[in-house]
mmCIF file of C-alpha atoms and ligand atoms in Angstrom:
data_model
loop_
_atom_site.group_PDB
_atom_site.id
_atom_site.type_symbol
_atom_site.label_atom_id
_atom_site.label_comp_id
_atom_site.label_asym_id
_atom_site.label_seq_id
_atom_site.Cartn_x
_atom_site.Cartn_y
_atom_site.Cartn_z
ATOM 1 C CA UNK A 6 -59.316 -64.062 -17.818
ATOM 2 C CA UNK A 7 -56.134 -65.526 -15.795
ATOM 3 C CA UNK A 8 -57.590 -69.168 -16.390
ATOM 4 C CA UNK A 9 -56.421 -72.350 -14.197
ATOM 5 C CA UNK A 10 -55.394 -75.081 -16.825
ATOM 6 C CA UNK A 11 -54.433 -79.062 -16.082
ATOM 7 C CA UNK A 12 -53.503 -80.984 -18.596
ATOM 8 C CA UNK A 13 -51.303 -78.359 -20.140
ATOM 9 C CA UNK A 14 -48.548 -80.019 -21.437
ATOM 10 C CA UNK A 15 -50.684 -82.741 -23.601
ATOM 11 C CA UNK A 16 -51.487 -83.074 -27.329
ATOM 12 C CA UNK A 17 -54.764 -80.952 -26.312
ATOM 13 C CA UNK A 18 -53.819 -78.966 -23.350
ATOM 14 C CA UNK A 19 -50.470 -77.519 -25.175
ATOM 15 C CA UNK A 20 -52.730 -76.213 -27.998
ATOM 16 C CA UNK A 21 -55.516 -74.708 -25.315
ATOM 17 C CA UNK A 22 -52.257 -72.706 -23.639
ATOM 18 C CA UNK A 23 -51.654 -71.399 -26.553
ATOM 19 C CA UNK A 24 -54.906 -70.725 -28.117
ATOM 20 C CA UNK A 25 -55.479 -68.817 -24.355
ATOM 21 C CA UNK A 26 -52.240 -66.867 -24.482
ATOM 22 C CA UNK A 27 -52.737 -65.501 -27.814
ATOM 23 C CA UNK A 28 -56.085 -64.337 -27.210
ATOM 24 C CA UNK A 29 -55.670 -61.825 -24.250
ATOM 25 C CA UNK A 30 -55.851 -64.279 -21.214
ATOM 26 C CA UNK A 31 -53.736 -66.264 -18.784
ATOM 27 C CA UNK A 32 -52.800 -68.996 -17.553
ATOM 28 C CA UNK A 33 -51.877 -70.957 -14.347
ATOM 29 C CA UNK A 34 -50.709 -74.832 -15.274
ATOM 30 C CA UNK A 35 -50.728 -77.440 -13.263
ATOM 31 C CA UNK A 36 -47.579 -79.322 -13.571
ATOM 32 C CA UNK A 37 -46.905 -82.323 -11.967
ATOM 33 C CA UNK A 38 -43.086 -82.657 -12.276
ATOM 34 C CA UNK A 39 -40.020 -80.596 -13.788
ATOM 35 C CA UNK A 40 -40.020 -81.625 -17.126
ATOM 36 C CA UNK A 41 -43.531 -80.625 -17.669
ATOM 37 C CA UNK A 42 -42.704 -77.313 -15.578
ATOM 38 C CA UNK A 43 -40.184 -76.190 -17.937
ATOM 39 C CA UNK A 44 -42.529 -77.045 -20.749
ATOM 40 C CA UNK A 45 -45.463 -74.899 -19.541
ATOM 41 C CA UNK A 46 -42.954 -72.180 -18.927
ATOM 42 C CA UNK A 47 -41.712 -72.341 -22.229
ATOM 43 C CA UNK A 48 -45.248 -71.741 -23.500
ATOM 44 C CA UNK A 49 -45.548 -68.569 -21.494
ATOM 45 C CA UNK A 50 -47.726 -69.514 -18.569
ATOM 46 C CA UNK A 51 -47.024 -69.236 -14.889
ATOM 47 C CA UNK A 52 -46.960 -73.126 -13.347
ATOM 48 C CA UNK A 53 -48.405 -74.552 -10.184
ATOM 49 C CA UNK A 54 -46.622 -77.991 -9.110
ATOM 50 C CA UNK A 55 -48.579 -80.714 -7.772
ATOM 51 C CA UNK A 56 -51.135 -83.753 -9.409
ATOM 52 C CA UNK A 57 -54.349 -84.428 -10.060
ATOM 53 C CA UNK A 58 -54.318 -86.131 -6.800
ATOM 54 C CA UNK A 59 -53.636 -83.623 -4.420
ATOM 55 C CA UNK A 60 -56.953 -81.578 -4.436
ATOM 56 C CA UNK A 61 -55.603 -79.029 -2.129
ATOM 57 C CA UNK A 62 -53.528 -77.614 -4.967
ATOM 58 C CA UNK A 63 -56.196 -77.886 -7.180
ATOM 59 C CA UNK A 64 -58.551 -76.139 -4.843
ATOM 60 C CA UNK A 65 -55.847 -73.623 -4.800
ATOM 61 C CA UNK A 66 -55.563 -73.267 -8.508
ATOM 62 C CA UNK A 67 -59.085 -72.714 -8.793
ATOM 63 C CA UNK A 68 -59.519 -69.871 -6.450
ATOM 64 C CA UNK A 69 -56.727 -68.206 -7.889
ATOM 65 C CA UNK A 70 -58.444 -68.244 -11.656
ATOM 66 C CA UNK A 71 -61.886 -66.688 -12.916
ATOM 67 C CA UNK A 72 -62.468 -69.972 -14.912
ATOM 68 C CA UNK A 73 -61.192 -73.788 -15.050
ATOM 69 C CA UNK A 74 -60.043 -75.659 -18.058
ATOM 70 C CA UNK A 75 -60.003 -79.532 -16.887
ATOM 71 C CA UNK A 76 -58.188 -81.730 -19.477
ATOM 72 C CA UNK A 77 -55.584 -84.104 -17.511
ATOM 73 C CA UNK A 78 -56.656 -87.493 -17.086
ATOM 74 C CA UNK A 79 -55.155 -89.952 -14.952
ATOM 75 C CA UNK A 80 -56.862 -93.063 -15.949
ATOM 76 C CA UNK A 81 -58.682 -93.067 -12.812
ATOM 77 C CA UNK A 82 -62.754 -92.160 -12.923
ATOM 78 C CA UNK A 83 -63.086 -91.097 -9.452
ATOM 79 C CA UNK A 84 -60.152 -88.804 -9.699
ATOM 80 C CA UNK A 85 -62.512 -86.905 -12.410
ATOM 81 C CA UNK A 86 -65.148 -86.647 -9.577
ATOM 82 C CA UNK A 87 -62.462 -85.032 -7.182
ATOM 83 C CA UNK A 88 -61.768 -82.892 -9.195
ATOM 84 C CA UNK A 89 -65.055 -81.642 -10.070
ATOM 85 C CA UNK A 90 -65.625 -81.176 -6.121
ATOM 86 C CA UNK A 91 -62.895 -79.592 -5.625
ATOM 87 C CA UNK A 92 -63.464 -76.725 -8.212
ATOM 88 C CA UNK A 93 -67.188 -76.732 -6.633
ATOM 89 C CA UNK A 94 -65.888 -75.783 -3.625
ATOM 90 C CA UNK A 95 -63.899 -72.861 -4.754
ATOM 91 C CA UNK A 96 -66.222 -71.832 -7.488
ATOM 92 C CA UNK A 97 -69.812 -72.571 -6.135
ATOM 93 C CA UNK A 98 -72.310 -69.267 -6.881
ATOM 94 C CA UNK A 99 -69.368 -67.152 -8.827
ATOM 95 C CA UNK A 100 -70.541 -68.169 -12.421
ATOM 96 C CA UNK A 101 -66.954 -68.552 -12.887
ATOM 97 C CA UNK A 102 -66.784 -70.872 -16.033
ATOM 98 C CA UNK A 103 -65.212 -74.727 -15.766
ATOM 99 C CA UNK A 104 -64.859 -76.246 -18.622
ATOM 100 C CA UNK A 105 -64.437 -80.401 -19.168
ATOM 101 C CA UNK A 106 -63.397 -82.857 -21.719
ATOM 102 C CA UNK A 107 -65.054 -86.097 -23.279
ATOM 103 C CA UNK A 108 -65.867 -88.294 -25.856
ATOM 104 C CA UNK A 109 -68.417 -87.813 -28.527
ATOM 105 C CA UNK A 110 -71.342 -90.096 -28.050
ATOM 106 C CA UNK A 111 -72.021 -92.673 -30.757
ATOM 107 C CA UNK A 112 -75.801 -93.369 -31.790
ATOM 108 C CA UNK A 113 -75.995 -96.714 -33.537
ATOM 109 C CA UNK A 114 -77.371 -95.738 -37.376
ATOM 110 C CA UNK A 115 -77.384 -92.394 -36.966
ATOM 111 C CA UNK A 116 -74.795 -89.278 -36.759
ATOM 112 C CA UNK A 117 -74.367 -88.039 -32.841
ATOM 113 C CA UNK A 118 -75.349 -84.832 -32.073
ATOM 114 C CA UNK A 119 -74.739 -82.877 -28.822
ATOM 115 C CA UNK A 120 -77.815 -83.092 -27.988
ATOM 116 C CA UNK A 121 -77.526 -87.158 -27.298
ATOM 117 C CA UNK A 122 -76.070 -88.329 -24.324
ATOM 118 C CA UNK A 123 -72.920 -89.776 -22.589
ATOM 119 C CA UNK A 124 -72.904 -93.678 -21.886
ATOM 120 C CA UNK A 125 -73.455 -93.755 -17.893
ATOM 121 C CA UNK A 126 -72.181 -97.473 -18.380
ATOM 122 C CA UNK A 127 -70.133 -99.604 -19.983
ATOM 123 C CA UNK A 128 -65.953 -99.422 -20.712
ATOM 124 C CA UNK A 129 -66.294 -95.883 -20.775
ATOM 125 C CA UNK A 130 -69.400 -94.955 -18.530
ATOM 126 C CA UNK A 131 -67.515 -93.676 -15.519
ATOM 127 C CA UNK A 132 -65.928 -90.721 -17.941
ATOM 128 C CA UNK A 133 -69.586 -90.265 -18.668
ATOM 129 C CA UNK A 134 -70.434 -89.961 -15.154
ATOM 130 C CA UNK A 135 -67.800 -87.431 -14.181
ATOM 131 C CA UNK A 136 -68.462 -85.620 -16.942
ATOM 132 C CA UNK A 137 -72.008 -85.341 -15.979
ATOM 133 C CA UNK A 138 -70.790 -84.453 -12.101
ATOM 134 C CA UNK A 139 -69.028 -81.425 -13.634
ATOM 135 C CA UNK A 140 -72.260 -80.432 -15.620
ATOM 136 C CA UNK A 141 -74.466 -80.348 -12.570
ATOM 137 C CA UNK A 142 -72.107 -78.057 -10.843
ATOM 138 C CA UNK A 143 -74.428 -75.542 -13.291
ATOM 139 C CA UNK A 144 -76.723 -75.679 -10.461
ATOM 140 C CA UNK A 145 -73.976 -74.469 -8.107
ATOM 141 C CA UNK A 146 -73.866 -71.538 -9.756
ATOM 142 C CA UNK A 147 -70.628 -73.002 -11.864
ATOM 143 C CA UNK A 148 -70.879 -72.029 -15.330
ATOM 144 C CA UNK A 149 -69.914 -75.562 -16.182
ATOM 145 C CA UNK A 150 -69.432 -76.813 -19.700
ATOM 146 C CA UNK A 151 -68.299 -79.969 -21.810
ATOM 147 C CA UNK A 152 -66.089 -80.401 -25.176
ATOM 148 C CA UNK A 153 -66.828 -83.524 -26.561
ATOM 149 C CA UNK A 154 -63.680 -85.180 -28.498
ATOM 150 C CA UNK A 155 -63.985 -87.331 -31.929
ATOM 151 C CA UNK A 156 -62.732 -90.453 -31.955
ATOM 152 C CA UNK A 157 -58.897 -88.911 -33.106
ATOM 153 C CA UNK A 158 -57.797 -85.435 -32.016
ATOM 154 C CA UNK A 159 -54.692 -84.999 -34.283
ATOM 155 C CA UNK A 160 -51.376 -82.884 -34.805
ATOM 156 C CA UNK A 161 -48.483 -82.847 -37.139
ATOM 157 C CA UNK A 162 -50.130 -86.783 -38.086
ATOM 158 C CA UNK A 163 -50.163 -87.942 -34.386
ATOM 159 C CA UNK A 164 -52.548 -88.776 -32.138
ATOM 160 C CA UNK A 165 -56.061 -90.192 -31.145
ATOM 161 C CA UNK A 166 -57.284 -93.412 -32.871
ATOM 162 C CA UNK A 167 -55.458 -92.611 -36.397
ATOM 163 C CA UNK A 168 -51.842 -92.500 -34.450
ATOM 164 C CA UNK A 169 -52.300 -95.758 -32.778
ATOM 165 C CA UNK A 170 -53.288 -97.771 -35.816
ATOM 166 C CA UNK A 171 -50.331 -95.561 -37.213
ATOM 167 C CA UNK A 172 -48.450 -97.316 -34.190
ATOM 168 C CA UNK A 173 -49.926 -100.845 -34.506
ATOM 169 C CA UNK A 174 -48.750 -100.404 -38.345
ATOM 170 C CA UNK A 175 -44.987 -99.829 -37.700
ATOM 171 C CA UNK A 176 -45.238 -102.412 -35.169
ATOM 172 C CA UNK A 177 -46.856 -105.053 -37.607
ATOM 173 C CA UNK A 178 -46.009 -103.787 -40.744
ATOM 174 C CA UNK A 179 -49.305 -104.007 -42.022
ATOM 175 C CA UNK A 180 -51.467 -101.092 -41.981
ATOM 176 C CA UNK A 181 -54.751 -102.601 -41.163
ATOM 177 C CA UNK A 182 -58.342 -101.902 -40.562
ATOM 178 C CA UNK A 183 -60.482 -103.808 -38.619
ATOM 179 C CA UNK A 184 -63.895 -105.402 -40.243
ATOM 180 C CA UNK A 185 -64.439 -104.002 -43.764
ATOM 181 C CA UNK A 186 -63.036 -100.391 -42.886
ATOM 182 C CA UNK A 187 -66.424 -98.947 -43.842
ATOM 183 C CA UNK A 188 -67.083 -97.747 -40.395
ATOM 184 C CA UNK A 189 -66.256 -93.744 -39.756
ATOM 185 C CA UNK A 190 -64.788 -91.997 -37.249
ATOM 186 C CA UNK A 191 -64.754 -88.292 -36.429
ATOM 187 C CA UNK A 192 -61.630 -86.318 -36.210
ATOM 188 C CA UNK A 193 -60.573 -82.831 -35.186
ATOM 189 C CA UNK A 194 -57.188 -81.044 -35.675
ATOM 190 C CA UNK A 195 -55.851 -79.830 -31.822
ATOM 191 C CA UNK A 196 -55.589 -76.230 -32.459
ATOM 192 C CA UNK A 197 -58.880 -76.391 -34.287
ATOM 193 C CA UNK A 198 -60.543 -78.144 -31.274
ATOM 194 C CA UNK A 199 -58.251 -75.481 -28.978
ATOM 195 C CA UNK A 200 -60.146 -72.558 -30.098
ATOM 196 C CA UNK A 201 -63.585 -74.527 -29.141
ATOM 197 C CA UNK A 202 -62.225 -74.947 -25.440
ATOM 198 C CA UNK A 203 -61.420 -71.114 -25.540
ATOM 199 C CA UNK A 204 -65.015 -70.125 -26.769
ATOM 200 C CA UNK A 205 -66.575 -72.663 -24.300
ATOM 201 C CA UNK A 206 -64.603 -70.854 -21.583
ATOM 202 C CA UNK A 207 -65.527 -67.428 -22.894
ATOM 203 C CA UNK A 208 -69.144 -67.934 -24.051
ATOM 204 C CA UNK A 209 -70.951 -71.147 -23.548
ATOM 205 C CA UNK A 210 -73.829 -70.953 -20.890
ATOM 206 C CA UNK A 211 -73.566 -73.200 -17.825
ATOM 207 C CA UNK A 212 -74.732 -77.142 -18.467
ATOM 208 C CA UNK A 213 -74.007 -77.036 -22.404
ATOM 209 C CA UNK A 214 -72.043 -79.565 -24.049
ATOM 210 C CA UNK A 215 -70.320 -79.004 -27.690
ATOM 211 C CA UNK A 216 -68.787 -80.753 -30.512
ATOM 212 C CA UNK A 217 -65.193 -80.576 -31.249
ATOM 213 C CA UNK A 218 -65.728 -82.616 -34.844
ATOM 214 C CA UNK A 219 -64.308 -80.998 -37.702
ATOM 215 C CA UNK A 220 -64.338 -84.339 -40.048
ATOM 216 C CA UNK A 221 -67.775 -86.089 -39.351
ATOM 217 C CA UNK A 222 -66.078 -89.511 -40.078
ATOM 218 C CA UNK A 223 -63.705 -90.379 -42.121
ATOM 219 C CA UNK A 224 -63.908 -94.100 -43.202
ATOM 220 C CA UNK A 225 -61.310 -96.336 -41.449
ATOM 221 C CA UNK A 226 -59.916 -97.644 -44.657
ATOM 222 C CA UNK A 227 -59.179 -94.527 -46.150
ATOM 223 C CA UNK A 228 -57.922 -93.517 -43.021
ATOM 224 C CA UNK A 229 -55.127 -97.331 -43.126
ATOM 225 C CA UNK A 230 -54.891 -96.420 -46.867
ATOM 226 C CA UNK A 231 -52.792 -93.157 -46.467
ATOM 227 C CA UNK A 232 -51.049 -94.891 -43.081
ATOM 228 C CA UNK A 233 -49.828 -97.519 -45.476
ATOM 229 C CA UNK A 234 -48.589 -95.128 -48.474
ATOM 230 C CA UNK A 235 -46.994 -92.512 -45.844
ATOM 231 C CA UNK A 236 -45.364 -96.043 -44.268
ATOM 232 C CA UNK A 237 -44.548 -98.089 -47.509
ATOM 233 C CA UNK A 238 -46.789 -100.532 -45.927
ATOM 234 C CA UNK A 239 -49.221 -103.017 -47.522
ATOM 235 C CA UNK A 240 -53.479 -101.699 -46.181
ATOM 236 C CA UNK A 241 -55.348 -104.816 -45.291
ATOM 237 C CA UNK A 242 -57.930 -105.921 -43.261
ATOM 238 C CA UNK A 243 -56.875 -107.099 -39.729
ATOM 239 C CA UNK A 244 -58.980 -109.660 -37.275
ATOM 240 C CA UNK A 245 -60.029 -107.270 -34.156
ATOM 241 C CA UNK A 246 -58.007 -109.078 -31.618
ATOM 242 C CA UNK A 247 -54.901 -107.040 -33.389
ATOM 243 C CA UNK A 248 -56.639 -104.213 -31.767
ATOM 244 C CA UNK A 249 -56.887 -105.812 -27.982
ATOM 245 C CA UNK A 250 -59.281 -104.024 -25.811
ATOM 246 C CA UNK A 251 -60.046 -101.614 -28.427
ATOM 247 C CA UNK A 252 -60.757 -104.265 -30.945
ATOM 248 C CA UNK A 253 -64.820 -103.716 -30.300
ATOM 249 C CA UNK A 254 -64.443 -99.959 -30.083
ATOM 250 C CA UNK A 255 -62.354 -100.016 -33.224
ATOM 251 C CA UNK A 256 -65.772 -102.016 -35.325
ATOM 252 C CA UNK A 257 -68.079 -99.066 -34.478
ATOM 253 C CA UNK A 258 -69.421 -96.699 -37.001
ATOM 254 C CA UNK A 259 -69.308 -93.040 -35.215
ATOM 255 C CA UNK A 260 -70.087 -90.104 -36.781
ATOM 256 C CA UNK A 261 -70.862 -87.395 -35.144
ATOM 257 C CA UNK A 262 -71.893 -83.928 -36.294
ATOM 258 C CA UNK A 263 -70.876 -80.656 -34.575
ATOM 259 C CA UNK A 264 -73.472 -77.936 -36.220
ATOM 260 C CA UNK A 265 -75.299 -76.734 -32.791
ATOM 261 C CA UNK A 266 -71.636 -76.011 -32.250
ATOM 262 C CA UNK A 267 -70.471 -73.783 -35.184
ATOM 263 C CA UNK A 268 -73.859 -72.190 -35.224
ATOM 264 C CA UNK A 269 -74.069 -71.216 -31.853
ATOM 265 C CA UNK A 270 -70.892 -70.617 -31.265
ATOM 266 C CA UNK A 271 -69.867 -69.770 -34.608
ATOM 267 C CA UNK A 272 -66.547 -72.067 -34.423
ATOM 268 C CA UNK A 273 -65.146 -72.484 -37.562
ATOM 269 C CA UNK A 274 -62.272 -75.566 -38.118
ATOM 270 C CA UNK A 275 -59.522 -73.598 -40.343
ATOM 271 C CA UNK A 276 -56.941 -76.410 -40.197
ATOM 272 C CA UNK A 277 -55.992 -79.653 -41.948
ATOM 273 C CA UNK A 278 -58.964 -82.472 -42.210
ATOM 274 C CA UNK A 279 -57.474 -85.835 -40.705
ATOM 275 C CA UNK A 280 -56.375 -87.320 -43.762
ATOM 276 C CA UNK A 281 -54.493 -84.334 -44.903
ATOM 277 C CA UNK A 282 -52.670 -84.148 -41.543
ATOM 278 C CA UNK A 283 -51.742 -87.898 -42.216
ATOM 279 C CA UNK A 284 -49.826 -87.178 -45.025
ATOM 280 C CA UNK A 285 -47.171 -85.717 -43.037
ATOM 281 C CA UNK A 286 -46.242 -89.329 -41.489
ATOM 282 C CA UNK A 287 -42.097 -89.676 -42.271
ATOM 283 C CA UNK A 288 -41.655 -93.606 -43.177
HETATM 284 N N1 NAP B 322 -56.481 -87.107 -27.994
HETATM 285 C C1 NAP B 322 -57.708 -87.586 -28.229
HETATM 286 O O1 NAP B 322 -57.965 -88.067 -29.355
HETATM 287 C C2 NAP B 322 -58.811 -87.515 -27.151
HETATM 288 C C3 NAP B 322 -60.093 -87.995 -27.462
HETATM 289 C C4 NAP B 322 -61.090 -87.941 -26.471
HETATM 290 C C5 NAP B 322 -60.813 -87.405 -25.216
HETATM 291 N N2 NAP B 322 -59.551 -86.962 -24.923
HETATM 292 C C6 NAP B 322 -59.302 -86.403 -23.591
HETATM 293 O O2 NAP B 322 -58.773 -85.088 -23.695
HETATM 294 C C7 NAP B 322 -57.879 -84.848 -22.596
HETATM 295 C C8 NAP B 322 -56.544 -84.391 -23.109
HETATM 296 O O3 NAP B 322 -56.074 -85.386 -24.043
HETATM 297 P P1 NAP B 322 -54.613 -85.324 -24.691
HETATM 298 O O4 NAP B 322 -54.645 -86.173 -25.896
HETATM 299 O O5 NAP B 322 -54.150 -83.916 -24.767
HETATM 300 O O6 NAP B 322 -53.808 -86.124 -23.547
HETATM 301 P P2 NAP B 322 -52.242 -86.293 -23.388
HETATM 302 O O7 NAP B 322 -51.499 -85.747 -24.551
HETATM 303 O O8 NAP B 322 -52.014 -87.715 -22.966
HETATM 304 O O9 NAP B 322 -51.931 -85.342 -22.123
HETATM 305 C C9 NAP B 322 -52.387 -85.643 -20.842
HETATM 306 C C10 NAP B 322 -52.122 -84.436 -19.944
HETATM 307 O O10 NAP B 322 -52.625 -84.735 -18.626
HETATM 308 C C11 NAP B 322 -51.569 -84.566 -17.686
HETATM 309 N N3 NAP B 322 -51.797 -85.536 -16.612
HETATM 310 C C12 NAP B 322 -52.102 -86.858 -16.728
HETATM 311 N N4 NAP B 322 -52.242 -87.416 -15.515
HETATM 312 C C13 NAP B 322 -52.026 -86.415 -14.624
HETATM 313 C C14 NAP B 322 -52.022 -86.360 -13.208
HETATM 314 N N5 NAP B 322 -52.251 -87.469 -12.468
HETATM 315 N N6 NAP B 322 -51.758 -85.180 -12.600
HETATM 316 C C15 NAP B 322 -51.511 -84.071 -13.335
HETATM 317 N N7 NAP B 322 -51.496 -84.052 -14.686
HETATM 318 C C16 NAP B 322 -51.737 -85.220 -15.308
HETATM 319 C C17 NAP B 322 -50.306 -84.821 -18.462
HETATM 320 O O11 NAP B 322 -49.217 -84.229 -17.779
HETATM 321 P P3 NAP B 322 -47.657 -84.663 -18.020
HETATM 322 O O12 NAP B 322 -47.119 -83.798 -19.100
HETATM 323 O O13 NAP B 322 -47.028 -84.404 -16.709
HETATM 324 O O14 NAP B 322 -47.651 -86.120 -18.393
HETATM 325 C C18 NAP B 322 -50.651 -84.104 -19.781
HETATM 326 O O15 NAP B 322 -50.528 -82.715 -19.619
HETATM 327 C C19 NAP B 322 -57.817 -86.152 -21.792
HETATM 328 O O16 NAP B 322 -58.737 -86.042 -20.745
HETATM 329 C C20 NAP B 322 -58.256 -87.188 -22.811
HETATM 330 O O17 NAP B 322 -58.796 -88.328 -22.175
HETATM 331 C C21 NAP B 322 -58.564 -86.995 -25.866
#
C-alpha cells in the first residue's frame, strides 16, 4: 500500500515508517518543516510539506494514499476532528483503511480491555472524542481503526510516562514515585507497538480499536527503582504536586490488557519489557 503517514518523525511515527517500509509498502510523510523533511527522507519515504493545520494538504495526502496512518498531535482537540473530516472527504465509500492513535482506557479495580471505552470527558475527553469521530467514519465506508497507547511507549529508555519521571529525576535528583508506587502502568516498546499500527492498517475491520500493551503494568516503584540505580539517584516517595498537572494522573492504577489484540490479530511484542529498556539510561 503507498500509505499517507503524519506524525512521522516522532518516537512512534519514526518506528511506523519503518515498520511500513520494511514490509512491502510506502509512504508519503507529512512534514511540517526542513528538519523533519530531511529526517523522513533519510528513512526512505517520499515527504509532503505542510501542518496539521492546513487540511488542504492533508486532503491531498489522503487521496494520494490507499490508507491513512494519523499519529501527529498538536495539542489542539479540534485539530483531531479536522483531520478526521478531512480524510472523510477523500476517503468516504473506498474502504480505504485510516488508522488513529489514543490512550488506553483505565477501569478503576479492574484491568482495561479494548472492549471498554474512551473518557468523552474530563482532562483528556476531547482525545476521546476525536478518536471516536475517526471511528464513525466506519459508517462512511472508511475502514477506520484505533491503537490505543499504555501509559509509556518507550525506546532506547526514553519516552512516555517512565522518561518524564526519568526527567523530573535528573532535574530533582531524587527518583520519586508518587503515593506508595503500588499503582501500575502499562508500557509498550515503539517498534513493538509499530508493527500493531501496520497490522491495524493491513487487517483490522472498520470501527475496531486495539491494544498496544506489551507490559500490563509495571508498578511505579519498580519502575523509580531502576531510574534511580541507572541515575545514582536515591528512589523515594514524592508528594504529587512534584508531578504538576499530571500529579492525579500519575496516582492511578492502570492496567490494561491487550489479548483481543494478539489473538485476533496475532501481534506478538518481541522486544524489551519497560524495565529492561530502562536499564539502558547513561547517568
Ligand atoms: N509516547 C507515548 O507514550 C504516547 C502515549 C499515548 C498516546 N500517544 C500519542 O501517539 C502519537 C505519537 O506520539 P509520539 O510519542 O510519537 O509523539 P512525538 O514523538 O512527540 O512526535 C509527534 C509527531 O507529530 C508531529 N507533529 C506535531 N504537531 C504537528 C503539527 N501541528 N503538524 C504536523 N506535524 C505535527 C511531529 O512533527 P515534528 O517532527 O515536525 O515535530 C512529530 O512527528 C501522538 O498522537 C501521541 O499523543 C503517545
Amino acid at each position: 500500500m503507498h500509505v499517507f503517514v503524519t506524525g512521522g518523525t516522532g518516537l512512534i511515527g519514526s518506528a511506523v515508517v519503518a515498520e511500513l517500509l520494511g514490509n512491502g509498502h510506502t509512504v508519503l510523510a507529512l512534514a511540517r518543516s526542513d528538519a523533519s523533511a530531511l529526517a523522513v527522507k533519510a528513512a526512505g519515504a517520499e515527504t509532503l510539506p505542510g501542518g496539521l493545520a492546513n487540511l488542504n494538504i492533508l486532503r491531498a495526502g489522503a487521496a494520494k494514499a490507499d490508507g491513512v496512518i494519523h499519529l501527529a498531535f498538536g495539542n489542539d482537540f479540534s485539530s483531531a476532528d479536522a483531520v478526521a473530516r478531512a480524510v472523510a472527504e477523500e476517503s468516504a465509500g473506498s474502504d480505504r483503511p485510516f488508522v488513529t492513535v489514543s490512550g488506553t482506557p483505565y477501569m478503576p479495580g479492574r484491568i482495561s480491555t479494548e472492549a471498554d471505552p474512551l473518557p468523552t470527558d474530563g482532562p483528556v475527553g476531547g482525545r476521546g472524542r476525536a478518536v471516536m469521530a475517526v471511528l464513525g467514519l466506519a459508517s462512511q465506508g472508511v475502514r477506520s481503526t484505533a491503537v490505543r497507547m499504555p501509559r509509556t511507549v518507550h525506546n532506547e529508555g526514553k519516552g512516555g510516562f517512565a522518561g518524564l519521571l526519568t526527567e523530573i529525576a535528573c532535574r530533582t535528583r531524587v527518583s520519586g514515585y508518587p503515593g506508595d508506587g503500588a499503582q501500575r502502568w502499562p508500557a509498550v516498546h515503539a517498534l513493538d507497538a509499530a508493527v500493531l499500527f501496520r497490522l491495524a492498517l493491513e487487517l483490522a475491520p472498520a470501527g475496531t480499536s486495539w491494544h498496544a500493551v506489551a507490559d500490563e503494568g509495571d508498578a511505579v516503584r519498580d519502575i523509580a527503582a531502576v531510574i534511580g540505580r541507572r541515575l545514582g539517584l536515591p528512589v523515594e516517595a514524592a508528594p504529587q504536586e512534584t508531578y504538576g498537572p499530571l500529579g492525579p494522573i500519575f496516582a492511578i492504577d492502570q492496567p490494561s490488557s491487550s489479548t483481543h489484540t494478539r489473538e485476533a490479530l496475532g501481534w506478538e511484542p518481541t522486544h524489551p519489557s519497560l524495565l529492561e529498556d530502562l536499564e539502558r539510561i547513561q547517568p
